[in-house]
Amino acid sequence: MKIDVRLNGRDTAWEAPAGATLLAVLRDGGPNPARMISVKRGCETGDCGACTVLLDGQPVNSCVVAAGRAHGHEVTTLEGLAADPLMISLQKALVDHAGVQCGYCSPGMLISLYHLLRECRAAGVRPDDHAIREALSGNLCRCTGYVKPVAAAAAVAAALEAVQAAAPGKGTVAS
Amino acid sequence: MWDLKEYRIAGSAGEAVAMMRRGPGKGVYIAGGTDLFLFPPTCDYVVDINHAGLSDIVGSPDGDLFIGAATTLHDLATNPLVNRFAGGLLSEAAAHCGNRPVRSTATIGGNLCNALPSADLAPALLALDAVCYIADEDSQESLPLEDFFTGPRKTVLDGRLLVGIALSAEAAKRRALARRLTRSAEDIALVQVAVALEVIDGRVGAVRIALGSVAPVPMRAMLAEAQIEGELLSDLTPDRLADAGLIAASECDPIDDHRASAEYRREMVGVLTRRVLASALAWNPSDDKEGGAA
Ligand SMILES: Cc1cc2nc3c(=O)[nH]c(=O)nc-3n(C[C@H](O)[C@H](O)[C@H](O)COP(=O)(O)OP(=O)(O)OC[C@H]3O[C@@H](n4cnc5c(N)ncnc54)[C@H](O)[C@@H]3O)c2cc1C
Ligand code: FES
Ligand code: FES
């Protein structure tokens, strides 16, 4: 089937089998020249989150989403956020806090955390550890034990709050 | 990979049904796909209902709710109308399903149509007297959710489309609470109990006790409900609630599997029913009319 999708800000047309998952097309298929290899193939049962991407801005497990579901929609992978300041600060924080070990889960975690922090920034709230852990509820990590990724996200959240508080005309945001 | 010949995208409920009935071969509806991709059925085509106008939650001025079948679990968990309906029982149930990315695409319709005995939305919806709206090419039907499930992974649908779920304003004010017992937070529930009841002038009105994972289909424990309905709050001693729990336990029909024995599940139905009833009866007494709260 032909799938018209806006992939990382660019209109793209895929030719994919009717039964393909979004994961299969993003990683291996279609005429898209750049393979989105940040999208990892893990469990393929929706449990591990290695394949997390944004569909219309919402995090989804691309291994349990039909490729056809993306027709007429917007898909964002880590590749599409490479120049995004919020994503760059998250990546730096994850490295600084030793929240990356083997790295297999990292793209999925980064997408989930990016989504959380962007929503919180828009709502003017700072996520607490519970909210961060909830956002990571779909990202299995076999290496870090989650403490360091959570600390990294908390550090970025605190920095965002400081920036917002310093912005002229804005008060301190609620937590 | 799932061997499908065709992926059809429906622009309306009517078109979805027509695409399903058109053939050739066998088709299934697809919403979130979070169940289908785990166990892809043998079929020729799927009909995607995500663009069919079935993803809205609409409240009537009277306080009734209509929830489109393709509404996602994330929307159920966060929608203010659903958050307020019967203490947010349904939002809570949705928020406990799977994980955040799964809830972005998984739908209420898929949860019910998949018809697992352990479907997490079923007990909450049974306790709120949910009504199913079903459509075919030239017929429509509405029926209580209790009559929707016919066996494990079986429903009355037979190729028809679940359009949505209606909740009546009558259920909105019920005190509603649920508990689910699992081995780990993300595992399938061993036992689910949802209770919704109303208290009017110190007396219990309508009572619903719904059970999941303990019978071939999600079910109501009607004999246990009858023990509580119409009783004065002051008469409902801990012993009476324990009795109601035992009756609920006798009504269910659990199986043995690698997660738990039937005996354990049955016993836990008794314990959880007693506890959830006790909490619901004691819940926010100041909200009741006789409490005279502001
Ligand atoms: C990682 C993971 C965790 C999960 N955790 C939970 C959990 O905690 N609790 C729980 O209850 N479930 C859980 N599930 C199962 C699943 O996500 C839910 O049951 C979900 O609500 C299914 O919805 P869907 O839209 O994805 O269904 P789909 O996969 O699209 O469809 C499921 C079935 O319903 C049919 N169908 C869908 N919509 C309609 C309709 N409108 N009319 C007629 N037929 C229809 C389809 O043909 C198919 O047979 C989990 C799944 C995964 C992958
Ligand atoms: S590969 Fe998709 S969730 Fe594991
Ligand atoms: S860093 Fe190895 S799985 Fe998370």
Coordinates of C-alpha atoms and ligand atoms in Angstrom, one line a residue:
Chain A
M1 CA 0.0 0.0 0.0
K2 CA 1.1 3.6 -0.5
I3 CA 1.5 5.6 2.7
D4 CA 1.9 9.3 2.7
V5 CA 3.5 10.4 5.9
R6 CA 5.3 13.4 7.2
L7 CA 8.5 11.9 8.6
N8 CA 10.7 14.2 10.7
G9 CA 9.2 17.2 9.1
R10 CA 9.4 16.0 5.5
D11 CA 6.6 14.7 3.3
T12 CA 7.5 11.1 2.4
A13 CA 5.8 8.4 0.5
W14 CA 6.3 4.8 1.5
E15 CA 5.3 1.6 -0.4
A16 CA 4.7 -1.0 2.3
P17 CA 3.0 -4.4 2.6
A18 CA -0.5 -4.1 4.1
G19 CA 0.4 -6.0 7.2
A20 CA 3.7 -4.1 8.0
T21 CA 4.3 -2.5 11.3
L22 CA 5.4 1.1 11.6
L23 CA 8.7 -0.3 13.1
A24 CA 9.4 -2.5 10.0
V25 CA 8.9 0.4 7.6
L26 CA 10.9 2.9 9.7
R27 CA 13.9 0.7 10.0
D28 CA 14.0 -1.5 7.0
G29 CA 11.5 -0.5 4.4
G30 CA 10.2 1.9 2.0
P31 CA 11.9 4.2 -0.4
N32 CA 13.1 6.5 2.4
P33 CA 16.8 6.7 1.8
A34 CA 17.8 7.4 5.4
R35 CA 17.0 4.3 7.5
M36 CA 15.7 5.4 10.9
I37 CA 18.0 3.1 12.8
S38 CA 17.5 4.9 16.1
V39 CA 14.2 3.0 16.2
K40 CA 15.3 -0.3 17.7
R41 CA 13.7 -3.7 17.3
G42 CA 13.4 -5.3 20.8
C43 CA 10.5 -7.4 22.0
E44 CA 8.1 -6.6 19.2
T45 CA 5.3 -7.1 21.7
G46 CA 4.8 -3.5 22.9
D47 CA 6.6 -4.2 26.2
C48 CA 10.2 -2.8 26.0
G49 CA 9.8 0.6 24.3
A50 CA 13.0 0.3 22.3
C51 CA 10.9 1.2 19.2
T52 CA 9.2 4.3 20.7
V53 CA 8.5 7.1 18.2
L54 CA 6.2 10.0 18.2
L55 CA 3.0 9.7 16.1
D56 CA 1.3 13.1 15.9
G57 CA 3.4 14.1 18.9
Q58 CA 2.3 11.2 21.1
P59 CA 4.7 8.4 22.1
V60 CA 3.8 5.0 20.5
N61 CA 5.4 1.6 20.3
S62 CA 6.0 1.4 16.6
C63 CA 6.2 -2.4 16.7
V64 CA 2.5 -2.7 17.6
V65 CA 1.3 0.2 15.3
A66 CA 0.3 -0.6 11.7
A67 CA 2.3 1.2 9.1
G68 CA -1.0 2.2 7.4
R69 CA -2.0 4.0 10.6
A70 CA 0.6 6.6 9.8
H71 CA -1.0 7.5 6.5
G72 CA -1.8 11.2 6.6
H73 CA 0.0 11.6 9.9
E74 CA 3.2 12.9 11.3
V75 CA 6.0 10.5 12.6
T76 CA 9.0 11.8 14.5
T77 CA 12.1 9.7 15.3
L78 CA 15.2 10.6 17.2
E79 CA 16.9 11.5 13.9
G80 CA 14.3 14.3 13.4
L81 CA 15.1 15.8 16.8
A82 CA 18.9 15.8 16.4
A83 CA 19.0 19.6 16.2
D84 CA 16.3 20.2 18.8
P85 CA 17.7 22.1 21.8
L86 CA 15.5 20.2 24.3
M87 CA 16.6 16.9 22.9
I88 CA 20.2 17.9 22.9
S89 CA 20.0 18.9 26.6
L90 CA 18.4 15.5 27.4
Q91 CA 21.1 13.6 25.5
K92 CA 23.8 15.6 27.3
A93 CA 22.2 15.0 30.7
L94 CA 21.8 11.3 30.0
V95 CA 25.5 11.0 29.2
D96 CA 26.6 13.2 32.1
H97 CA 24.5 11.2 34.6
A98 CA 25.8 7.9 33.2
G99 CA 22.3 7.1 32.2
V100 CA 23.6 5.4 29.0
Q101 CA 25.3 2.0 29.3
C102 CA 24.8 -0.3 26.4
G103 CA 22.5 2.3 24.8
Y104 CA 20.0 0.0 23.3
C105 CA 17.1 1.6 25.2
S106 CA 18.4 5.2 24.9
P107 CA 16.6 6.3 21.8
G108 CA 13.2 5.1 23.2
M109 CA 13.9 6.7 26.6
L110 CA 14.9 9.9 25.0
I111 CA 11.7 10.1 22.9
S112 CA 9.6 9.3 26.0
L113 CA 11.4 11.9 28.1
Y114 CA 11.3 14.5 25.3
H115 CA 7.5 14.1 25.1
L116 CA 7.1 14.5 28.8
L117 CA 9.3 17.6 29.1
R118 CA 7.7 19.2 26.1
E119 CA 4.2 18.7 27.6
C120 CA 5.3 19.9 31.0
R121 CA 6.9 23.0 29.4
A122 CA 3.8 23.8 27.5
A123 CA 1.7 23.4 30.7
G124 CA 4.2 25.4 32.8
V125 CA 4.7 22.6 35.3
R126 CA 7.8 20.8 36.4
P127 CA 7.6 17.0 36.4
D128 CA 8.4 15.3 39.7
D129 CA 10.2 11.9 39.9
H130 CA 6.8 10.1 39.8
A131 CA 5.9 11.8 36.5
I132 CA 9.3 11.0 35.1
R133 CA 9.0 7.3 36.1
E134 CA 5.5 7.2 34.7
A135 CA 6.7 8.6 31.4
L136 CA 9.4 5.8 31.3
S137 CA 6.9 3.1 32.3
G138 CA 7.1 1.7 28.8
N139 CA 10.9 1.8 28.4
L140 CA 12.7 -1.3 29.6
C141 CA 16.4 -0.8 30.5
R142 CA 18.5 -3.8 31.4
C143 CA 21.6 -1.8 32.4
T144 CA 21.1 1.4 34.3
G145 CA 18.4 0.5 36.9
Y146 CA 16.5 3.7 35.9
V147 CA 17.9 5.8 38.8
K148 CA 20.4 7.7 36.5
P149 CA 18.0 8.3 33.6
V150 CA 15.4 9.6 36.1
A151 CA 18.1 11.9 37.7
A152 CA 19.1 13.1 34.2
A153 CA 15.5 14.0 33.3
A154 CA 15.0 15.7 36.7
A155 CA 18.1 17.8 36.0
V156 CA 16.8 18.9 32.6
A157 CA 13.4 19.7 34.1
A158 CA 15.0 21.9 36.8
A159 CA 17.1 23.7 34.2
L160 CA 13.9 24.3 32.1
E161 CA 12.1 25.7 35.1
A162 CA 15.0 28.1 35.9
V163 CA 15.0 29.3 32.3
Q164 CA 11.2 29.9 32.4
A165 CA 11.4 31.7 35.7
A166 CA 14.1 34.0 34.3
A167 CA 12.1 34.8 31.2
P168 CA 10.8 38.4 31.5
G169 CA 7.1 38.7 32.4
K170 CA 6.9 35.1 33.7
G171 CA 6.7 34.1 37.4
T172 CA 8.1 30.9 38.9
V173 CA 6.3 27.9 37.5
A174 CA 4.3 25.6 39.7
S175 CA 5.7 22.2 40.5
Chain B
M1 CA 5.0 -10.4 9.2
W2 CA 1.2 -10.3 9.2
D3 CA 0.2 -11.6 5.8
L4 CA -2.5 -9.2 4.7
K5 CA -3.7 -8.4 1.2
E6 CA -5.2 -5.0 1.9
Y7 CA -5.3 -2.2 4.5
R8 CA -8.6 -0.3 4.1
I9 CA -9.0 3.1 5.8
A10 CA -12.6 4.0 6.6
G11 CA -13.7 7.6 6.7
S12 CA -17.0 7.0 8.7
A13 CA -18.7 4.3 10.6
G14 CA -20.9 3.5 7.7
E15 CA -18.0 3.2 5.3
A16 CA -16.2 0.9 7.9
V17 CA -19.1 -1.5 7.9
A18 CA -19.4 -1.4 4.1
M19 CA -15.7 -2.0 3.7
M20 CA -15.9 -5.0 6.1
R21 CA -18.9 -6.5 4.3
R22 CA -17.6 -6.0 0.8
G23 CA -15.1 -8.9 0.9
P24 CA -13.6 -10.7 -0.9
G25 CA -12.4 -13.0 1.8
K26 CA -12.2 -12.4 5.6
G27 CA -11.6 -9.0 7.2
V28 CA -11.2 -7.6 10.7
Y29 CA -11.4 -4.1 12.1
I30 CA -8.3 -2.6 13.4
A31 CA -8.1 0.3 15.9
G32 CA -4.9 0.6 18.0
G33 CA -3.7 -2.8 16.7
T34 CA -2.0 -3.4 20.1
D35 CA -3.8 -6.7 20.4
L36 CA -3.9 -7.6 16.7
F37 CA -0.1 -7.3 16.1
L38 CA 0.5 -9.7 19.1
F39 CA -1.8 -12.4 17.7
P40 CA -2.4 -11.6 14.0
P41 CA -5.5 -13.5 12.9
T42 CA -5.5 -15.2 9.5
C43 CA -7.5 -12.8 7.2
D44 CA -7.3 -11.0 3.9
Y45 CA -7.9 -7.4 4.9
V46 CA -8.2 -5.0 7.8
V47 CA -10.5 -2.0 8.1
D48 CA -8.8 0.9 10.0
I49 CA -11.5 2.8 12.1
N50 CA -9.2 5.5 13.4
H51 CA -10.5 8.1 10.9
A52 CA -14.1 7.0 11.1
G53 CA -15.2 9.7 13.6
L54 CA -15.3 7.2 16.4
S55 CA -12.6 8.8 18.6
D56 CA -14.7 11.4 20.5
I57 CA -16.0 11.6 24.1
V58 CA -19.2 13.6 24.1
G59 CA -21.1 14.7 27.2
S60 CA -24.8 15.5 27.0
P61 CA -26.3 18.4 29.0
D62 CA -28.0 15.9 31.2
G63 CA -24.7 14.3 32.1
D64 CA -24.8 11.2 29.9
L65 CA -21.5 10.3 28.2
F66 CA -20.9 8.8 24.8
I67 CA -17.5 7.3 24.2
G68 CA -16.5 6.5 20.6
A69 CA -15.1 3.0 20.2
A70 CA -11.8 4.3 18.8
T71 CA -11.1 6.6 21.9
T72 CA -7.7 5.8 23.2
L73 CA -6.9 4.7 26.7
H74 CA -4.8 7.8 27.1
D75 CA -7.8 10.0 26.3
L76 CA -9.9 8.0 28.7
A77 CA -7.3 8.5 31.4
T78 CA -7.0 12.2 30.9
N79 CA -10.4 13.5 29.7
P80 CA -12.1 15.8 32.3
L81 CA -15.6 14.4 31.7
V82 CA -14.4 10.8 32.2
N83 CA -12.2 11.9 35.2
R84 CA -15.4 13.3 36.9
F85 CA -17.7 10.5 36.0
A86 CA -18.4 8.2 39.1
G87 CA -15.2 9.3 40.8
G88 CA -13.1 8.7 37.7
L89 CA -13.5 4.9 37.9
L90 CA -13.0 4.4 34.2
S91 CA -10.1 6.9 33.9
E92 CA -8.3 5.0 36.7
A93 CA -8.9 1.6 34.9
A94 CA -7.5 3.1 31.7
A95 CA -4.5 4.6 33.4
H96 CA -3.5 1.2 34.7
C97 CA -3.5 -0.5 31.3
G98 CA -0.1 -1.3 29.8
N99 CA 2.3 1.5 29.5
R100 CA 2.3 5.1 28.3
P101 CA 3.0 4.5 24.6
V102 CA 0.5 1.6 24.5
R103 CA -2.2 3.9 25.8
S104 CA -1.6 6.4 23.0
T105 CA -3.0 3.9 20.5
A106 CA -4.9 1.2 22.4
T107 CA -8.7 1.9 22.4
I108 CA -11.7 1.2 24.5
G109 CA -13.3 -0.7 21.6
G110 CA -10.3 -2.9 21.1
N111 CA -10.2 -3.7 24.8
L112 CA -13.9 -4.8 24.8
C113 CA -14.0 -6.5 21.3
N114 CA -10.9 -8.5 22.1
A115 CA -13.0 -10.0 24.9
L116 CA -10.4 -11.3 27.2
P117 CA -11.7 -12.4 30.6
S118 CA -9.0 -10.0 32.0
A119 CA -9.8 -6.9 29.9
D120 CA -9.1 -4.1 32.3
L121 CA -11.9 -1.7 31.3
A122 CA -14.6 -4.3 31.5
P123 CA -15.3 -4.4 35.3
A124 CA -15.4 -0.6 35.5
L125 CA -17.8 -0.4 32.5
L126 CA -20.0 -3.2 33.9
A127 CA -20.2 -1.4 37.2
L128 CA -21.4 1.7 35.4
D129 CA -24.1 0.0 33.4
A130 CA -22.3 0.6 30.1
V131 CA -24.4 0.2 26.9
C132 CA -22.8 -0.9 23.7
Y133 CA -23.8 0.6 20.3
I134 CA -23.3 -1.7 17.4
A135 CA -23.8 -1.1 13.7
D136 CA -24.1 -3.3 10.6
E137 CA -24.8 -2.2 7.0
D138 CA -28.6 -1.9 7.5
S139 CA -29.2 -2.4 11.2
Q140 CA -28.2 -1.0 14.5
E141 CA -28.4 -2.4 18.0
S142 CA -27.7 -1.3 21.5
L143 CA -27.3 -3.8 24.3
P144 CA -26.0 -3.8 27.9
L145 CA -22.3 -4.7 28.1
E146 CA -23.2 -7.8 30.2
D147 CA -24.8 -9.3 27.1
F148 CA -21.8 -8.3 24.8
F149 CA -19.4 -11.0 25.8
T150 CA -20.2 -14.6 24.9
G151 CA -17.0 -16.4 25.9
P152 CA -13.2 -15.9 26.1
R153 CA -12.3 -13.9 22.9
K154 CA -15.9 -14.1 21.8
T155 CA -18.6 -11.4 21.5
V156 CA -22.0 -10.9 19.9
L157 CA -20.4 -8.8 17.1
D158 CA -19.9 -11.4 14.2
G159 CA -18.4 -8.8 11.8
R160 CA -20.5 -5.9 13.1
L161 CA -18.8 -2.7 14.3
L162 CA -18.8 -1.5 17.9
V163 CA -19.6 2.2 17.4
G164 CA -19.2 3.2 21.0
I165 CA -20.3 3.0 24.7
A166 CA -22.9 5.1 26.4
L167 CA -22.9 5.8 30.1
S168 CA -26.1 7.2 31.7
A169 CA -26.0 10.2 34.0
E170 CA -27.6 8.0 36.6
A171 CA -24.3 6.2 37.1
A172 CA -22.2 9.4 37.3
K173 CA -22.9 10.0 40.9
R174 CA -22.3 6.4 42.1
R175 CA -19.5 5.9 44.6
A176 CA -17.2 3.7 42.6
L177 CA -14.0 2.0 43.5
A178 CA -12.0 -0.9 42.0
R179 CA -9.1 -3.2 43.0
R180 CA -7.0 -5.5 40.8
L181 CA -4.7 -8.1 42.1
T182 CA -1.6 -8.9 40.0
R183 CA 1.7 -10.6 40.4
S184 CA 3.6 -7.6 39.1
A185 CA 2.2 -4.2 38.1
E186 CA 2.3 -4.9 34.3
D187 CA 1.1 -8.5 34.4
I188 CA -2.5 -9.5 33.5
A189 CA -4.8 -9.2 36.5
L190 CA -5.5 -12.4 38.6
V191 CA -8.7 -10.9 40.1
Q192 CA -10.5 -7.6 39.3
V193 CA -13.3 -6.2 41.4
A194 CA -15.2 -3.0 40.6
V195 CA -18.0 -1.7 42.8
A196 CA -20.3 1.2 42.1
L197 CA -23.2 2.1 44.4
E198 CA -25.4 4.9 45.4
V199 CA -26.4 5.9 48.9
I200 CA -29.6 7.9 49.4
D201 CA -30.7 9.1 52.8
G202 CA -28.6 6.5 54.7
R203 CA -29.8 3.7 52.5
V204 CA -28.0 1.9 49.7
G205 CA -29.7 2.2 46.3
A206 CA -28.4 0.6 43.2
V207 CA -25.4 -1.6 43.7
R208 CA -23.1 -3.1 41.0
I209 CA -20.3 -5.6 41.8
A210 CA -18.4 -6.5 38.7
L211 CA -15.6 -9.1 38.5
G212 CA -12.9 -9.8 36.0
S213 CA -10.4 -12.6 35.3
V214 CA -12.4 -15.0 37.3
A215 CA -14.9 -16.4 34.8
P216 CA -15.0 -17.0 31.0
V217 CA -16.2 -13.5 30.6
P218 CA -16.2 -10.3 32.7
M219 CA -19.3 -10.6 34.9
R220 CA -21.6 -9.1 37.6
A221 CA -22.1 -10.8 40.9
M222 CA -25.8 -10.2 41.1
L223 CA -26.5 -12.4 44.1
A224 CA -24.0 -10.4 46.1
E225 CA -25.4 -7.1 44.8
A226 CA -28.8 -8.2 46.1
Q227 CA -27.4 -8.7 49.6
I228 CA -26.5 -5.0 49.8
E229 CA -29.1 -3.3 47.7
G230 CA -31.8 -1.5 49.7
E231 CA -30.1 -2.0 53.0
L232 CA -29.7 0.7 55.7
L233 CA -26.0 1.8 55.9
S234 CA -26.2 1.2 59.7
D235 CA -27.2 -2.5 59.1
L236 CA -24.2 -3.2 56.9
T237 CA -21.8 -4.6 59.5
P238 CA -18.4 -6.0 58.6
D239 CA -20.0 -9.5 58.8
R240 CA -22.6 -8.6 56.3
L241 CA -20.0 -7.3 53.9
A242 CA -17.9 -10.4 54.4
D243 CA -21.0 -12.5 53.6
A244 CA -21.5 -10.5 50.4
G245 CA -17.9 -11.3 49.5
L246 CA -18.4 -15.0 50.1
I247 CA -21.5 -14.9 47.9
A248 CA -19.6 -13.1 45.1
A249 CA -16.9 -15.8 45.4
S250 CA -19.5 -18.5 45.0
E251 CA -20.8 -16.8 41.8
C252 CA -17.6 -16.6 39.9
D253 CA -16.0 -19.5 37.9
P254 CA -12.3 -19.1 37.8
I255 CA -9.7 -21.3 36.2
D256 CA -6.3 -22.7 37.3
D257 CA -3.4 -21.4 35.3
H258 CA 0.3 -20.7 35.8
R259 CA -0.5 -17.4 37.5
A260 CA -2.8 -18.7 40.2
S261 CA -5.1 -21.5 41.2
A262 CA -8.8 -21.3 40.9
E263 CA -9.1 -21.7 44.6
Y264 CA -6.9 -18.7 45.3
R265 CA -8.7 -16.5 42.8
R266 CA -12.1 -17.4 44.3
E267 CA -10.9 -16.7 47.8
M268 CA -9.5 -13.3 46.7
V269 CA -12.8 -12.4 45.1
G270 CA -14.3 -12.7 48.5
V271 CA -11.6 -10.6 50.2
L272 CA -11.5 -7.9 47.6
T273 CA -15.3 -7.6 47.3
R274 CA -15.6 -7.1 51.1
R275 CA -12.8 -4.5 51.1
V276 CA -14.0 -2.6 48.1
L277 CA -17.6 -2.6 49.4
A278 CA -16.4 -1.3 52.8
S279 CA -14.3 1.5 51.2
A280 CA -17.2 2.5 48.8
L281 CA -19.7 2.6 51.7
A282 CA -17.4 4.7 53.8
W283 CA -16.3 6.9 50.9
N284 CA -16.8 10.6 51.2
P285 CA -19.8 10.4 53.6
S286 CA -19.8 14.2 53.7
D287 CA -20.8 14.3 50.0
D288 CA -24.2 12.6 50.8
K289 CA -27.3 14.7 51.2
E290 CA -27.8 13.7 54.9
G291 CA -24.2 14.7 55.6
G292 CA -25.2 18.3 54.9
A293 CA -21.8 19.2 53.4
A294 CA -21.4 22.4 51.4
Ligands
LIG1 C1 2.5 -4.0 26.2 C2 1.0 -4.2 26.3 C3 0.4 -4.1 27.5 C4 -1.0 -4.2 27.6 N1 -1.6 -4.1 28.9 C5 -2.9 -4.3 29.0 C6 -3.5 -4.1 30.3 O1 -2.8 -3.8 31.3 N2 -4.8 -4.3 30.4 C7 -5.6 -4.6 29.3 O2 -6.8 -4.8 29.5 N3 -5.1 -4.8 28.1 C8 -3.7 -4.6 27.9 N4 -3.2 -4.8 26.7 C9 -4.0 -5.2 25.6 C10 -4.5 -4.1 24.6 O3 -3.6 -3.0 24.6 C11 -5.8 -3.6 25.0 O4 -6.8 -4.6 25.1 C12 -6.3 -2.5 24.0 O5 -7.4 -1.8 24.6 C13 -6.7 -3.1 22.7 O6 -7.2 -2.0 21.9 P1 -6.7 -1.8 20.4 O7 -7.4 -0.6 19.9 O8 -5.2 -1.8 20.3 O9 -7.2 -3.2 19.7 P2 -6.9 -3.8 18.3 O10 -5.7 -4.6 18.4 O11 -7.0 -2.8 17.2 O12 -8.2 -4.7 18.2 C14 -8.5 -5.8 19.1 C15 -9.6 -6.6 18.6 O13 -10.8 -5.9 18.7 C16 -11.4 -5.8 17.4 N5 -11.9 -4.4 17.3 C17 -11.3 -3.3 17.7 N6 -12.1 -2.2 17.6 C18 -13.3 -2.7 17.2 C19 -14.6 -2.1 16.9 N7 -14.8 -0.8 17.1 N8 -15.6 -2.9 16.5 C20 -15.4 -4.2 16.3 N9 -14.3 -4.8 16.5 C21 -13.2 -4.1 17.0 C22 -10.3 -6.1 16.4 O14 -10.8 -6.6 15.2 C23 -9.5 -7.1 17.2 O15 -10.1 -8.4 17.1 C24 -1.8 -4.6 26.5 C25 -1.2 -4.7 25.2 C26 0.2 -4.5 25.1 C27 0.8 -4.6 23.7
FES2 S1 10.2 -3.5 20.2 FE1 8.4 -2.3 20.3 S2 8.1 -2.3 22.5 FE2 9.7 -3.7 22.3
FES3 S1 21.4 1.2 28.8 FE1 21.4 -0.9 28.2 S2 19.3 -1.3 28.1 FE2 19.3 0.7 28.9

